[in-house]
Coordinates of C-alpha atoms in Angstrom, one line a residue:
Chain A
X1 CA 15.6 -9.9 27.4
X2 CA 16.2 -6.5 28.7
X3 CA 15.5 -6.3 32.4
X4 CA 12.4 -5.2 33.7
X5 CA 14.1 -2.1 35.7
X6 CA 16.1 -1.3 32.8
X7 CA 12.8 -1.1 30.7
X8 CA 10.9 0.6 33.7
X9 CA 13.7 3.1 32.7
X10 CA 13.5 3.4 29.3
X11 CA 9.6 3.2 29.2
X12 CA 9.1 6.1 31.9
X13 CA 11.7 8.2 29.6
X14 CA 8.7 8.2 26.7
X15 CA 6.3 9.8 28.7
X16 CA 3.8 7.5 28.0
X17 CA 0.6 6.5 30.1
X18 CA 2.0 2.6 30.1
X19 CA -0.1 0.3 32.4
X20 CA 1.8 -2.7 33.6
X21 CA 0.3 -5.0 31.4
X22 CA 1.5 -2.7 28.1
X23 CA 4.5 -2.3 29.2
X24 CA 5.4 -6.3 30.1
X25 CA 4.1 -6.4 25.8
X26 CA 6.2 -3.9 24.7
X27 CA 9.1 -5.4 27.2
X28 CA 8.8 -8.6 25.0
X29 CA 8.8 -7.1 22.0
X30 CA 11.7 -5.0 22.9
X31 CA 14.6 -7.3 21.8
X32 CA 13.8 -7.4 18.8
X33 CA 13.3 -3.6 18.2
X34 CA 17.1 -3.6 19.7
X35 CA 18.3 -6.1 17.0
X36 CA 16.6 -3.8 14.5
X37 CA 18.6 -0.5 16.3
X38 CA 22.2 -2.8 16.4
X39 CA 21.7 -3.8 12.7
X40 CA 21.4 -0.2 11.6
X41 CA 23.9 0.6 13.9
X42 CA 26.9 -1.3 12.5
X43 CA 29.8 1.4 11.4
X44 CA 29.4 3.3 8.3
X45 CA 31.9 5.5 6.6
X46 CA 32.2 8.3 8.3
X47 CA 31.4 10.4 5.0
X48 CA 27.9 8.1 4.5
X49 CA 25.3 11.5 4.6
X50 CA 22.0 10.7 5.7
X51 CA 19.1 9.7 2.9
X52 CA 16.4 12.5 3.4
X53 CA 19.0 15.4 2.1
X54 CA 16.4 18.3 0.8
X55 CA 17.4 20.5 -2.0
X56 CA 18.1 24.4 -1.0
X57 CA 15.7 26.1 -3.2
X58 CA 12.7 27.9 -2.9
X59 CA 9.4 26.3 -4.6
Chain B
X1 CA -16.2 -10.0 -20.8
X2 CA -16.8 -11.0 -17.0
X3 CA -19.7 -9.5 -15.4
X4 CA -18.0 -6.8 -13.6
X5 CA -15.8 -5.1 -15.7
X6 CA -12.5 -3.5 -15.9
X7 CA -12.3 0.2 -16.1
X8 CA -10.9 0.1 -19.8
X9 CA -13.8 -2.2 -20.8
X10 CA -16.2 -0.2 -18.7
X11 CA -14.8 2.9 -20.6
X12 CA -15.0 1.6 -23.8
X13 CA -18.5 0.8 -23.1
X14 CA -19.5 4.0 -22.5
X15 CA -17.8 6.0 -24.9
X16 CA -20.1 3.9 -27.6
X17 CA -23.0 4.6 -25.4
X18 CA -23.4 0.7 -24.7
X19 CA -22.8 1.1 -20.9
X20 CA -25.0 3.8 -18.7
X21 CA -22.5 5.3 -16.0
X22 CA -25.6 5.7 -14.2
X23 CA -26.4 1.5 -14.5
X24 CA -23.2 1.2 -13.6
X25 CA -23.0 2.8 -10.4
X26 CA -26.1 0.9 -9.6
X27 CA -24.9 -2.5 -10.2
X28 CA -22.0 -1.7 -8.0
X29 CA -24.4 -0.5 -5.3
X30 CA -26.0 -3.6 -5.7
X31 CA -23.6 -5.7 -5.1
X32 CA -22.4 -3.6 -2.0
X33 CA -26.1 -4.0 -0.6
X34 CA -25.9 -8.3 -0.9
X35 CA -22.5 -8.5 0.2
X36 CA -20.8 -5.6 2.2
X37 CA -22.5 -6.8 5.8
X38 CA -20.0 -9.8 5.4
X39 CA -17.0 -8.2 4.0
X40 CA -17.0 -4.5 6.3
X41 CA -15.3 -3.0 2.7
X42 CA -17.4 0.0 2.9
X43 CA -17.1 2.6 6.7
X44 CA -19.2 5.3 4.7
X45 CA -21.4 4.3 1.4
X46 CA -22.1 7.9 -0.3
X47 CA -25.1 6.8 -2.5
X48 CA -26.6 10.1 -3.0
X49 CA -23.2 11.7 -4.5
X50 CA -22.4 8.3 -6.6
X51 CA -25.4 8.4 -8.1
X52 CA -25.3 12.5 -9.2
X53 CA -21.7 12.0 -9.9
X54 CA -22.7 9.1 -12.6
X55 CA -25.9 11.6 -13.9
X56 CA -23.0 14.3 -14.5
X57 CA -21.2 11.8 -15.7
X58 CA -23.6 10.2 -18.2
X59 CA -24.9 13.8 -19.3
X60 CA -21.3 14.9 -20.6
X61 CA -20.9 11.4 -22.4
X62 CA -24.3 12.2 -24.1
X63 CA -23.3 16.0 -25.2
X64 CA -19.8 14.9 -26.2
X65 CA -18.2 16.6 -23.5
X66 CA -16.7 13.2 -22.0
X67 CA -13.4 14.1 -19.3
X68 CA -11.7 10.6 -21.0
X69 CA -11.6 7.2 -19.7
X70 CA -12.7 7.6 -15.9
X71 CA -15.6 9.4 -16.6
X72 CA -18.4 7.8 -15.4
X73 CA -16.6 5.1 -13.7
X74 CA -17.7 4.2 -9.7
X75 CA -14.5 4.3 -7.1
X76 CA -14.1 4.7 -3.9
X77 CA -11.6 6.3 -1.1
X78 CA -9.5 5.0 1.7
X79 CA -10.5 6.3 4.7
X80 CA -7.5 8.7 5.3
X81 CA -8.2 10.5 2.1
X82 CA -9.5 13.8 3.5
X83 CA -13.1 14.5 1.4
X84 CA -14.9 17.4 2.0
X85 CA -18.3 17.3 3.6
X86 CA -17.7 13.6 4.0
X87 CA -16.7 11.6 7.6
X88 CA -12.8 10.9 7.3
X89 CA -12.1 8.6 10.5
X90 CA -8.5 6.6 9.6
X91 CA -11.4 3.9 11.3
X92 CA -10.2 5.5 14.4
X93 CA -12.1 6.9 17.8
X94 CA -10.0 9.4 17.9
X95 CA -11.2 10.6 14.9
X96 CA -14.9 9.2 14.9
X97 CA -16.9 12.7 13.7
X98 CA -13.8 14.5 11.5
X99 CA -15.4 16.1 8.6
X100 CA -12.9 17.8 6.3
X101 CA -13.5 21.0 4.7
X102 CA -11.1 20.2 2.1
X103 CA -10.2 17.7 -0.6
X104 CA -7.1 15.5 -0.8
X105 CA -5.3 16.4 -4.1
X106 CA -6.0 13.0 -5.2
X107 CA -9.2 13.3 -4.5
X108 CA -9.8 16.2 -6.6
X109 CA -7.5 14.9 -9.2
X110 CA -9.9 12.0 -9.5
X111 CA -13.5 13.7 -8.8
X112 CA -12.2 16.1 -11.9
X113 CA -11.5 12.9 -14.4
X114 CA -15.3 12.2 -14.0
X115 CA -15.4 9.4 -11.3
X116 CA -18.1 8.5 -9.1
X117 CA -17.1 8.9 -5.4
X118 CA -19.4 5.5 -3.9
X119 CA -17.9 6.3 -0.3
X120 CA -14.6 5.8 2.1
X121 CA -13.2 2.6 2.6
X122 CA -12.1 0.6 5.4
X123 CA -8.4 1.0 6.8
X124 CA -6.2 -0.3 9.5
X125 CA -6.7 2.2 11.9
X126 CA -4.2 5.3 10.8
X127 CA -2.9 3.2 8.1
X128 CA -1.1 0.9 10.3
X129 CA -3.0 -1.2 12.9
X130 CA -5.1 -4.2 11.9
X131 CA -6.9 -6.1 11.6
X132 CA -8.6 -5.1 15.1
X133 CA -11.9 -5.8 16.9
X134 CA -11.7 -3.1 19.2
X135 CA -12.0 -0.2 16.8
X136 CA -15.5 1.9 16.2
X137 CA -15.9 -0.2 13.0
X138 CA -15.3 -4.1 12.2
X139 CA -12.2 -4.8 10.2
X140 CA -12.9 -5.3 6.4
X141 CA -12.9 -9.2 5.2
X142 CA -11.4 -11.0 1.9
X143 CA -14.1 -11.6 -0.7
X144 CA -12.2 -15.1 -1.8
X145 CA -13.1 -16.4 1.8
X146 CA -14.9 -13.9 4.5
X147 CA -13.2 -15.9 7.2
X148 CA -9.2 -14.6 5.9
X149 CA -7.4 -11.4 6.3
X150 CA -7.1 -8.6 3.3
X151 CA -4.0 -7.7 4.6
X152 CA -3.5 -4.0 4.9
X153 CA -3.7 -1.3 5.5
X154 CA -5.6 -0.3 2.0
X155 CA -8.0 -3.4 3.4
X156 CA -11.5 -1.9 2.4
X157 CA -10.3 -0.8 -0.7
X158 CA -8.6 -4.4 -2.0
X159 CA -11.5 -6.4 -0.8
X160 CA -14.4 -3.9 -2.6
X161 CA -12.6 -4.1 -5.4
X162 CA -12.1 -7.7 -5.9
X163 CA -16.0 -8.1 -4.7
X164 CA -17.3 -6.0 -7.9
X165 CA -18.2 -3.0 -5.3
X166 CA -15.7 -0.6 -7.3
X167 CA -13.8 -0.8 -10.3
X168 CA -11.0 1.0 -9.0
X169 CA -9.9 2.5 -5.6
X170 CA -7.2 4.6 -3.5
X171 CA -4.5 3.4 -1.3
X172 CA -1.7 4.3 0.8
X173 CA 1.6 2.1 0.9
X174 CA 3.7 2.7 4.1
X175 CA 5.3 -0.4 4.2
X176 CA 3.2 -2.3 2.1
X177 CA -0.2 -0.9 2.6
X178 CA -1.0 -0.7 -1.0
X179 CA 0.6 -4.4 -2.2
X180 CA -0.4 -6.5 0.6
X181 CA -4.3 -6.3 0.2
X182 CA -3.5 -5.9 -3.6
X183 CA -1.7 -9.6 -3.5
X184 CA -4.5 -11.6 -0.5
X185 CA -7.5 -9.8 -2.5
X186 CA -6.1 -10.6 -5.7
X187 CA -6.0 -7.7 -7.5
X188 CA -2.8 -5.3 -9.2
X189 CA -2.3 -2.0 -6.9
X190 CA 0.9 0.6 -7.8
X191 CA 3.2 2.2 -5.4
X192 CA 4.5 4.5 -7.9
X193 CA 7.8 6.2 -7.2
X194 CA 8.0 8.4 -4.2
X195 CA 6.9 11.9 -5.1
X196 CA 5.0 10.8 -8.0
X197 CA 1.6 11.3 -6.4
X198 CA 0.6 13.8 -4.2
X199 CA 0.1 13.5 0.0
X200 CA -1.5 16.2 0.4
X201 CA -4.6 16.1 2.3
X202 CA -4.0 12.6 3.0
X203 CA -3.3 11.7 7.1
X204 CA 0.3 11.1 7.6
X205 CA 1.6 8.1 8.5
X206 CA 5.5 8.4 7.7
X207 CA 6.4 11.7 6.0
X208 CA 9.3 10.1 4.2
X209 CA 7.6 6.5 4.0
X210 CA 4.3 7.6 2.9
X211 CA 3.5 7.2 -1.0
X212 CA -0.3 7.1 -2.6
X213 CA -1.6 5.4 -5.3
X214 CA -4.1 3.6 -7.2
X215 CA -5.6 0.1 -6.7
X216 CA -7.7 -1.6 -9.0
X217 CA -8.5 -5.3 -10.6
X218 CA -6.3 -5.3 -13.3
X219 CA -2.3 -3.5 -14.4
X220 CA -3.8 -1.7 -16.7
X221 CA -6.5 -0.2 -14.4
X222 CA -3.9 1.0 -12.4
X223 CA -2.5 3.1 -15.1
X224 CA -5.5 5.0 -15.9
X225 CA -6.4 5.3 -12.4
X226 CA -2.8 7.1 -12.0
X227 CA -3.2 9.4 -14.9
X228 CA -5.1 11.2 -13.0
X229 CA -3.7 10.9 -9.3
X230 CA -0.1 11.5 -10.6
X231 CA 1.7 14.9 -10.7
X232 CA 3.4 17.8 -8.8
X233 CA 1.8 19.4 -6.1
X234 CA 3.6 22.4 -4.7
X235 CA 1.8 21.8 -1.4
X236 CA 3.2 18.7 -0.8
X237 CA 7.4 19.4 -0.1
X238 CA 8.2 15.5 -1.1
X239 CA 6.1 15.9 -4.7
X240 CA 8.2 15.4 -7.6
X241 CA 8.5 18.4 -10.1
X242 CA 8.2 17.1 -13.6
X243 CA 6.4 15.7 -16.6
X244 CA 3.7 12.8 -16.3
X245 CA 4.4 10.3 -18.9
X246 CA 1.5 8.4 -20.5
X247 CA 1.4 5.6 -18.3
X248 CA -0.7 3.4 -20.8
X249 CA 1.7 4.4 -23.7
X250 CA 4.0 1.0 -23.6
X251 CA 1.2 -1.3 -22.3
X252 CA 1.0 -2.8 -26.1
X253 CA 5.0 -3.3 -26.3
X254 CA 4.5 -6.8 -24.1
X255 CA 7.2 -8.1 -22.4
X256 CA 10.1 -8.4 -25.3
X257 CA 13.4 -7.3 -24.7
X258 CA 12.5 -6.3 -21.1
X259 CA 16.0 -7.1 -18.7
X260 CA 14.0 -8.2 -15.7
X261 CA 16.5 -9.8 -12.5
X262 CA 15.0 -11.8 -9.6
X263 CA 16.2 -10.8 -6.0
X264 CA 15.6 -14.4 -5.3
X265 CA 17.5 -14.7 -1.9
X266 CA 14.4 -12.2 -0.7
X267 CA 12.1 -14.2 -0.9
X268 CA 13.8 -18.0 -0.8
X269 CA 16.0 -17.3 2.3
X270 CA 15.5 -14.2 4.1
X271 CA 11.6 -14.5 4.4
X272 CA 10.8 -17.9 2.5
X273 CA 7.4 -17.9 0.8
X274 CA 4.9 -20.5 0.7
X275 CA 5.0 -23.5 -2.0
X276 CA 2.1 -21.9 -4.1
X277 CA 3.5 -18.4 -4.2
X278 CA 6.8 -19.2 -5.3
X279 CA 5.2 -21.6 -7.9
X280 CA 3.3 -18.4 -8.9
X281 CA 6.8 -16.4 -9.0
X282 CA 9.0 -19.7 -11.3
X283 CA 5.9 -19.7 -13.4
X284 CA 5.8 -16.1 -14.0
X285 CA 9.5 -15.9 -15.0
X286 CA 8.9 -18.7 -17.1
X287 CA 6.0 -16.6 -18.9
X288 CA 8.3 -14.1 -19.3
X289 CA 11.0 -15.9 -20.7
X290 CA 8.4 -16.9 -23.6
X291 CA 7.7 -13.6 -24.2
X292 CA 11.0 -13.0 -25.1
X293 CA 12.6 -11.2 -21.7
X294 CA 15.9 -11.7 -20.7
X295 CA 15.8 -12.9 -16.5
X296 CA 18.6 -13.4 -14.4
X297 CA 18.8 -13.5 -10.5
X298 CA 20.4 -10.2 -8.9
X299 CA 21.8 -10.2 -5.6
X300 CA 21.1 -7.6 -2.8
X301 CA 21.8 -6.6 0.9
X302 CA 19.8 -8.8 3.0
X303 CA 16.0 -8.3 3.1
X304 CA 16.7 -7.7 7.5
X305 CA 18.6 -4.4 6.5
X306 CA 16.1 -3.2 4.2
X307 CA 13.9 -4.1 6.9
X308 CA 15.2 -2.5 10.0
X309 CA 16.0 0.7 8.4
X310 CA 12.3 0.7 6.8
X311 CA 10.7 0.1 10.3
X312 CA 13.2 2.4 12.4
X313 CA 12.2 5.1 10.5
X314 CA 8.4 4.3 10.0
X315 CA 7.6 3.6 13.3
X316 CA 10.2 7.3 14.6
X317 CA 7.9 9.3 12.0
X318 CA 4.5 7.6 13.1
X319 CA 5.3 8.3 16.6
X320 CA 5.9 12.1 16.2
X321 CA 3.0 12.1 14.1
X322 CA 0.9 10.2 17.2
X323 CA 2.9 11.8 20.4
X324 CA 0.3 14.3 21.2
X325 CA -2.4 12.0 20.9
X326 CA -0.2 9.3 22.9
X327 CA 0.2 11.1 25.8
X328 CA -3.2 12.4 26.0
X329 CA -5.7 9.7 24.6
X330 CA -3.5 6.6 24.7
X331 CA -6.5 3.8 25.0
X332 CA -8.8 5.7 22.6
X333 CA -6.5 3.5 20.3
X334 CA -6.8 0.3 18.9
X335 CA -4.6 -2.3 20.8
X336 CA -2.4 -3.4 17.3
X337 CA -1.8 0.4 16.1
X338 CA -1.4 1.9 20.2
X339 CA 1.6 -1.1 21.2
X340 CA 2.9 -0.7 17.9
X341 CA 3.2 2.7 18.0
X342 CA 4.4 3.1 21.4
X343 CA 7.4 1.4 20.3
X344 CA 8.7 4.3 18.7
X345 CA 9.2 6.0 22.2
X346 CA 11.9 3.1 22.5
X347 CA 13.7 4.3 19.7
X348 CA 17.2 6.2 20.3
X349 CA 18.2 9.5 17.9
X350 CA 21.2 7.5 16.9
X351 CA 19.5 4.7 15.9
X352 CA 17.3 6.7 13.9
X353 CA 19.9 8.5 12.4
X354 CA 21.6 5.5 11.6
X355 CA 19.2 4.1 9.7
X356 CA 18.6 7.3 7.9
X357 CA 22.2 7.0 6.8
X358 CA 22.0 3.5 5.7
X359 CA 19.0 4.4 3.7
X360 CA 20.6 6.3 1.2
X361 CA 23.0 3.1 0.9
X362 CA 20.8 1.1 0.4
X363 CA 19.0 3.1 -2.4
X364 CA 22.4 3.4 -4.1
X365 CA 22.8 0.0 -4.0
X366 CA 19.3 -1.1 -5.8
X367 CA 19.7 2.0 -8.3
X368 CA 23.4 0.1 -9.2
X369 CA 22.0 -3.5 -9.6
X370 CA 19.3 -1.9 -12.0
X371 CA 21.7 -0.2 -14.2
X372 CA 21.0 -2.8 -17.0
X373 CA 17.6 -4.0 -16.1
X374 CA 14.1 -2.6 -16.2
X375 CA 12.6 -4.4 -13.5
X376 CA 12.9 -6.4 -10.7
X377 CA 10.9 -9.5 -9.5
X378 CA 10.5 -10.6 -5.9
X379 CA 6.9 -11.8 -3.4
X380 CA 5.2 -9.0 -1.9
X381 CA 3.2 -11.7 0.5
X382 CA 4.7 -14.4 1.8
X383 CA 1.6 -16.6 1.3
X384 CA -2.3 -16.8 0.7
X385 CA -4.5 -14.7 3.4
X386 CA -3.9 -16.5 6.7
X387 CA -7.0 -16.6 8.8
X388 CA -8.2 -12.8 9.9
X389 CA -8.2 -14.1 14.0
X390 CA -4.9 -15.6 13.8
X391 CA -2.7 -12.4 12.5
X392 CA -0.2 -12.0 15.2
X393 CA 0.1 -8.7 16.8
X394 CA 4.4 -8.1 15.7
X395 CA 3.4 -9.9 12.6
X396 CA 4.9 -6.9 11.1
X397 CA 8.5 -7.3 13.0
X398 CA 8.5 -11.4 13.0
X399 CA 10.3 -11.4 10.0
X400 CA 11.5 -9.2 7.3
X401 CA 8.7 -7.4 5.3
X402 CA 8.8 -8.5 1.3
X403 CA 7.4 -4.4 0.6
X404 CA 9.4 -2.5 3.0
X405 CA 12.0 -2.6 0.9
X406 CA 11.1 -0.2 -1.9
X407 CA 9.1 2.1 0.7
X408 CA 12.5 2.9 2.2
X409 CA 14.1 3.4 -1.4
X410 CA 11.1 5.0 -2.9
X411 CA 11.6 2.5 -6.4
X412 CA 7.9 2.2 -7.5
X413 CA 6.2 -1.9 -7.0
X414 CA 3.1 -3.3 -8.0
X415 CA 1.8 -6.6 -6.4
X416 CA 0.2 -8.7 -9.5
X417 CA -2.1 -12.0 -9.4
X418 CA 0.0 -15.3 -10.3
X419 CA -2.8 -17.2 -9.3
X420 CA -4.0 -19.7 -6.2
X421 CA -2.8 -21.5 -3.2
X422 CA -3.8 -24.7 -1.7
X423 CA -6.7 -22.8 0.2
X424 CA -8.4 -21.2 -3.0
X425 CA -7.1 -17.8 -1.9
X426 CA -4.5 -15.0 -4.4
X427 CA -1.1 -15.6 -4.5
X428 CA 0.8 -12.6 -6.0
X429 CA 4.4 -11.6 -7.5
X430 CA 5.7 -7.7 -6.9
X431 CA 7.4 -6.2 -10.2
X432 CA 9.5 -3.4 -9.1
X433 CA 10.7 -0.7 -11.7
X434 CA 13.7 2.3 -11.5
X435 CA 12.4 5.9 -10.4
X436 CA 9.8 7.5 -12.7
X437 CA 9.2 4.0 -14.8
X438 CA 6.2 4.0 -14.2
X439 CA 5.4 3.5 -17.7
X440 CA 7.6 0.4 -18.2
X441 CA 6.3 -1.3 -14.4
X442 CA 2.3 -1.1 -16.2
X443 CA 4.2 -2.9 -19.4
X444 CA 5.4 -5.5 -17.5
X445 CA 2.6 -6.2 -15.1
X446 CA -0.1 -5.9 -18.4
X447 CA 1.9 -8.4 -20.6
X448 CA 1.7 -11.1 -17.7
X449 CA -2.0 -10.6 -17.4
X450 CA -2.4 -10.5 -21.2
X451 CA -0.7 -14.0 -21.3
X452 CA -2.5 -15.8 -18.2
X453 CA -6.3 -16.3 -17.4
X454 CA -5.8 -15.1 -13.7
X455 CA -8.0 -12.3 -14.6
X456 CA -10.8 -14.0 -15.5
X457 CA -11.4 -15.5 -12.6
X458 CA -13.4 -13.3 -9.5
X459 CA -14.2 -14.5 -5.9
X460 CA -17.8 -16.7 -5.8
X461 CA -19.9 -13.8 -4.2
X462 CA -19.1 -10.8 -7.0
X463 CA -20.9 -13.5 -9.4

């Protein structure tokens, strides 16, 4: 569980109007958007391009 | 032929002149007046227009002037299908009194093919939150037991159609939005292949997540529902420039030959599915077997990496779309869609980035196991409709999403009746196809129905 004033942290950096009792649910939810974020996060080749390439011409 | 029927019988009909498109549309307002106050299916009924839309309808039919198969035939719209003149909420406050002044594509596509427009349907709110209580309009219920979820988000337009109050419907699938409520309602409903159909005109959820399509009661519904939906639209930058196949073309080849593999480890292991639904699943490969297809299991990434990638970049894109409204109107939301939403704020640019990468990966790596095989089998609900008060709020994060999958790689699924759990409530299989197979995702879907009697059975109240 993150702690509550590393979340305070990350939470005022959205911007959002947060009351305390949205941000304590979104603080428990949290871990398990940061699994989701270290999953993704494992190394890939260097070379591995991104999946929303667009092609260069005009339609 | 059931009561209420399909759009090919209803077609049929009324090119011999045995069926009014005008009686029609009135039997499907009839059974939306007895039974919509318990289902919430409907958030706008659009009488008046059904009912000239089925005049126009009945008029060409009578001076051989007919548009093909939908004409005459009563559907209905998601509620984030812009139509002109006509309320387009998302079910949302925020957008309580939007009135287009413009068409979706889809929406002309279909309204050209001769349909009649009954009205918009029910939604989680912007395609994403639900079911809630706290939004302008009650969620819509399951017509196989009132008390039970639809899943969503397409929720009005699964449960009107498996209650008779349509024959066919749109959708949008996100992350599932078209297959959920297709497989707890008990119907068929089509992602088709990123690109395929055109966004335009439709509220974004997910810019590269974001697919329409058609839902209806049975595969082959689907396909004529999608012959008119499908096909490039230069004012949509993600619609896909080229031909559109006859999707009905192969529906008569059944199953033969068909090289179908089983990503069973999806749906065994990473999110196990309940007894019924995977008796639904053996029993459909078995059906295929007889039919003559070749099945063997196939073997992908795990379900959690599809998964995180699917929701990292879902939730990034719905939170740009939102910000605005986020930082200005944040409890004009819905609780569900608002927290779940707001989570997107938490969300770093590598991360995103990251999963963007691992995307394309990913893709590659279903577009290689499908090299020498036409379609893939897995669940695209994990069970029967659970109770609509008891959906948990991260329901959607608890555990790996059976549909995300083939969101985040664009393949085009279709969730497709295998029959009934413990509670009396659809259980469902999703066929997945490769890019653009369209055609050969309707043959497989139509030669399970043809071979099993799921079809003939409708929830108690469509009678």
């Amino acid at each position: 569980m993150i702690t509550e004033e590393a979340f305070e942290v990350l939470a005022a950096q959205t911007g959002l109007p947060l009351s305390a009792e949205q941000k304590a649910t979104l603080r428990a939810v949290y871990p398990t958007l940061r699994e989701m974020m270290d999953l993704v996060s494992r190394p890939l080749p260097r070379e591995a391009e991104p999946g929303h390439i667009f092609v260069p011409e005009v339609r | 032929m059931s009561a209420i029927p399909t759009i090919a019988e209803a077609a049929r009909l009324i090119a011999d002149k045995k069926l009014s498109p005008v009686e029609l549309t009135q039997d499907c307002l009839g059974r939306i007046a007895k039974n919509d106050s318990s289902l919430n299916a409907f958030l706008m009924l659009t009488e008046e227009r059904a009912l000239a839309d089925a005049k126009a309808a009945e008029a060409r039919h009578m001076a051989g002037t007919a548009r093909g198969p939908l004409d005459g035939i009563p559907i209905a719209h998601k509620d984030i299908y812009n139509t002109a003149g006509i309320r387009t909420t998302a079910h949302s406050k925020l957008l309580e009194d939007n009135v287009p002044t413009k068409d979706a594509v889809t929406v002309t596509k279909l309204a050209a093919a001769g349909t009649a427009m009954l009205g918009k349907l029910s939604t989680h709110e912007f395609a994403m939150g639900g079911p809630s209580f706290d939004l302008p309009w009650p969620p819509a219920r399951n017509p196989w037991n009132p008390a039970h979820f639809t899943a969503g988000s397409s929720s009005g337009t699964g449960a009107a159609i498996a209650a008779g109050f349509i024959l066919g419907g749109t959708g949008s699938d996100t992350g599932g939005s078209i297959r959920g409520p297709a497989a707890l309602c008990g119907i068929a409903g089509i992602k088709p292949t990123y690109g395929l159909c055109s966004r335009t005109g439709v509220l974004p959820l997910s810019f590269t997540m974001d697919h329409t399509g058609p839902m209806a009661w049975t595969v082959e519904d689907c396909a004529l529902l999608l012959q008119a939906m499908a096909g490039h639209d230069p004012s949509d930058p993600g619609s896909a420039n080229r031909p559109v196949p006859d999707f009905s073309a192969d529906l008569s080849k059944g199953a033969k030959g068909l090289r179908i593999g089983v990503v069973r480890h999806f749906f065994e292991t990473d999110h196990p599915v309940s007894p019924a639904t995977q008796k639904g699943i053996d029993d459909a490969l078995d059906v295929y077997k007889q039919l003559g297809a070749e099945v063997r299991d196939v073997t992908l990434s795990p379900m959690a990496e599809y998964h995180a990638a699917g929701s990292i970049i879902l939730t990034s894109e719905a939170y740009a779309v939102h910000e605005p409204w986020l930082k200005t109107r944040f409890n004009d939301y819905g609780e569900l869609f608002r927290d779940r939403i707001a989570l997107g704020g938490f969300i770093t640019a590598a991360a995103l980035f990251q999963a963007i990468r691992r995307r394309r990966i990913l893709t590659l790596e279903v577009t290689a196991a499908m090299a020498d095989l036409d379609i893939l089998v897995s669940a695209s609900q994990p069970g029967e409709a659970p109770k609509i008060d008891e959906v948990p709020k991260w329901g959607n994060l608890e555990k790996p999403s059976l549909t995300m999958p083939f969101n985040l790689t664009g393949f085009p699924a279709m969730s497709v009746c295998t029959g009934f759990g413990v509670g009396g409530l659809p259980v469902c299989m999703q066929l997945i196809a490769k890019p653009f197979a369209e055609p050969t995702l309707f043959r497989a879907g139509h030669a399970y129905e043809a071979a099993t009697a799921w079809r003939q059975m409708r929830p108690a109240m469509a009678g």
